[in-house]
Amino acid sequence: MLLFSIQISGQQLIHAINWTLIHSLWQGVLLSLVAGIIILATKKTSSLLRYNLLTVALFVFIISVLANFSLQIIKEKKASDISVTTIAAKTILENNVEVSVLSAENKSSFSTRATVFFNKSAGWIILVWALIIFLQCIRLAAGMYGVHQLKKTEIFSAGDFWDARIIALCRDLKMNTNVRLLQSGIAQVPLVAGFFKPVILFPLAMLASLPPNEVEAILIHELAHIRRKDMLVNMVQHFVEIFFFFNPAVLWVSSLIKLERENCCDDVAINKVSNKRNYIAALLSFQEMNAQQSPALAQAFSTDKHHLLNRIKRILFNNNKTLNSMEKKFLAAGAVITGICILAFTTNNVEQKKSPVKTGSASTITQSNSTTQTSIDTMPANKEVMTGRISTNENGKKYELVTENNTVKELYVNGEKITADKMADYDKVTSKILQQSKIDREQSEKDIKQSQIELEQSKKEMAQSQIEMEQSKKEMEQHQIEMEQSKKDMAQSQIEMKQSKKEMAQAKIEMEKRKDEMMKVSSTDMVQQKKEMEQAQIEMKKAQKEMEGSQRQMKIDMENSQKDMARSAKDLERSRKEVAASQMLSEGIINDLIENNIIKSKKDLSSYTLNNDELIVNGIKQPDTVYKKFSGKYIKKGKRTISYSNDEK
């Protein structure tokens, strides 16, 4: 009510919105820090608790932004009422009081310059922000219209059986809402459309193609969304993401809420089906579906591969999501940057309150009796020149030095600027800080040289890996040649076996002929013919035995040839699997590098080397936390080196 009673101009409103958006950045960092603490502190708790805590944190952020907007409105209103200061400044000039005009670029602090810039650019900032929000709202309206059309276009009945089952499931979940189950010719995955009259849309013909227990598991998941009123929170998240599209911390926390929302519904479905296998099978049944065609405003059955894999791991091992090393680094960096910015602006405000300076549109007016700032030379003349800003903690205090040519120009202790007449009291501390800064810089140069040496070593190892890969390709080609030769030997053995069968049949025919001839000879020659026949039978038996032995040997040779061919096929398959595994391993490492924001895409990767000691990407040694994550995932046991090089680079 206080805001409605305050009359402000359009320019003041623009400035208030502008600074509200700027302050929302550090508020978003605080939100992400709270979310990170929630994620780390609730590893073993239920998804429902994590979801509720994250949702409350998001709503607290929204309330804090609205409160900050109210403060900015009041501040702008008060700022418009202090024109007396400007009149007093003009009076000082008219009374010929000695003043000095200081250059804003050289004398004013970073926070002052930033404040001036944001105030001058407020109109353009709000214009661009409003334009993007307008486009996002059009997209949101189009999504809402798409969800509405899904309920009316190409809709078919699910059948009496499933109509009865959906009623029974609603009763089992203690839901008073009347939910309809329909088949859709447009929807690619199961989804919930509508809030007051919710409808579950199933892809056409999928009810008949999936087992009933899997269909029921999916329906329970979607009914859980309806019972929990997730559509309301989802809509709030969409508006938050639209208004704070520029704030990565807010978008990250919103993604965590969406993830935990799905986990909550998974838990409900698992408790009802009482069989994790059925639910996991239902998840896998939709792995190849195109979830991108489902409207964002509908509660769709997610089939993103990475998301799906994480959900299955959580269901199997009861492991909640935790922060990866990259997320921890981003949170730490965001906290440090936000703290520095808040400190800078706070220090600037304190100085402005303490100083009798009055600011005009283009100059800064100071009284003539202001004390001139002195400089303290704290570095020997033969040392390297040091210019810049140094921040450190010493003896429980925070020191910030502004140096120029080895000379301390400004000194801040715990955010409070030390006057020139007292800076001599801190000579010992400032000298120690400057000396330590030089030592740190020299150590950094040594680390860079060591990284270059390690880069050369990684190049050599990568070249060796390429040689080994070429050798593996040659061995695979040799296995293919051996397998072809084994096939030829087997074909030759089959030909020889056929030839042996023909010879045996010919021998039987000759024996029959001899029997007929023996019957025709005279009785005087009977004995001789009988002896010859017996001898022929002996020879035939001997030949038959030899032929059987030859057949057995041929069979053994053929079996050995088949075994050799099978062994060669196994070796070839093993080689193919090793090559495929190597390629999958390399793709997995590249995908993880992209997922952890070490590289943006595969095109940005020239090389990487992962061994038992380090991880080097594009010649840059990665931190121990990143290395431990990759080594734990890809280097299991023993000494191993995994390398990759993009020859096109």
PDB file of C-alpha atoms in Angstrom, residues 8 93 124 126 154 164 227 247 316 325 345 405 417 425 427 431 441 446 467 482 529 549 578 582 591 595:
ATOM      1  CA  ILE A   8       7.007   8.692  -8.844  1.00  0.00           C
ATOM      2  CA  LEU A  93      31.059  28.046  -6.315  1.00  0.00           C
ATOM      3  CA  TRP A 124      18.486   0.927 -22.636  1.00  0.00           C
ATOM      4  CA  ILE A 126      15.138  -1.863 -19.269  1.00  0.00           C
ATOM      5  CA  GLU A 154      -6.708 -35.935 -32.870  1.00  0.00           C
ATOM      6  CA  ALA A 164     -12.118 -48.028 -15.340  1.00  0.00           C
ATOM      7  CA  ARG A 227      -2.409 -34.691  -7.003  1.00  0.00           C
ATOM      8  CA  ASN A 247      20.445 -14.887 -14.060  1.00  0.00           C
ATOM      9  CA  LEU A 316      18.262 -48.572  -8.079  1.00  0.00           C
ATOM     10  CA  SER A 325      32.898 -30.352  -9.017  1.00  0.00           C
ATOM     11  CA  PHE A 345      29.693  -0.792  -3.427  1.00  0.00           C
ATOM     12  CA  ASN A 405      55.153   1.545  -9.523  1.00  0.00           C
ATOM     13  CA  LYS A 417      40.172   3.378   3.906  1.00  0.00           C
ATOM     14  CA  ASP A 425      51.793   2.636  10.708  1.00  0.00           C
ATOM     15  CA  ASP A 427      54.498  -0.134   6.416  1.00  0.00           C
ATOM     16  CA  SER A 431      55.817  -4.632   2.755  1.00  0.00           C
ATOM     17  CA  ARG A 441      53.749 -14.446  -8.997  1.00  0.00           C
ATOM     18  CA  LYS A 446      57.088 -21.819 -12.436  1.00  0.00           C
ATOM     19  CA  ILE A 467      50.716 -45.728 -32.927  1.00  0.00           C
ATOM     20  CA  GLU A 482      42.978 -65.406 -41.134  1.00  0.00           C
ATOM     21  CA  GLN A 529      38.497-116.922 -57.013  1.00  0.00           C
ATOM     22  CA  GLY A 549      40.481 -93.173 -40.351  1.00  0.00           C
ATOM     23  CA  GLU A 578      37.820 -52.862 -28.026  1.00  0.00           C
ATOM     24  CA  SER A 582      37.728 -46.981 -27.052  1.00  0.00           C
ATOM     25  CA  ASN A 591      30.587 -35.439 -23.423  1.00  0.00           C
ATOM     26  CA  GLU A 595      28.771 -31.255 -19.531  1.00  0.00           C
TER      27      GLU A 595
END
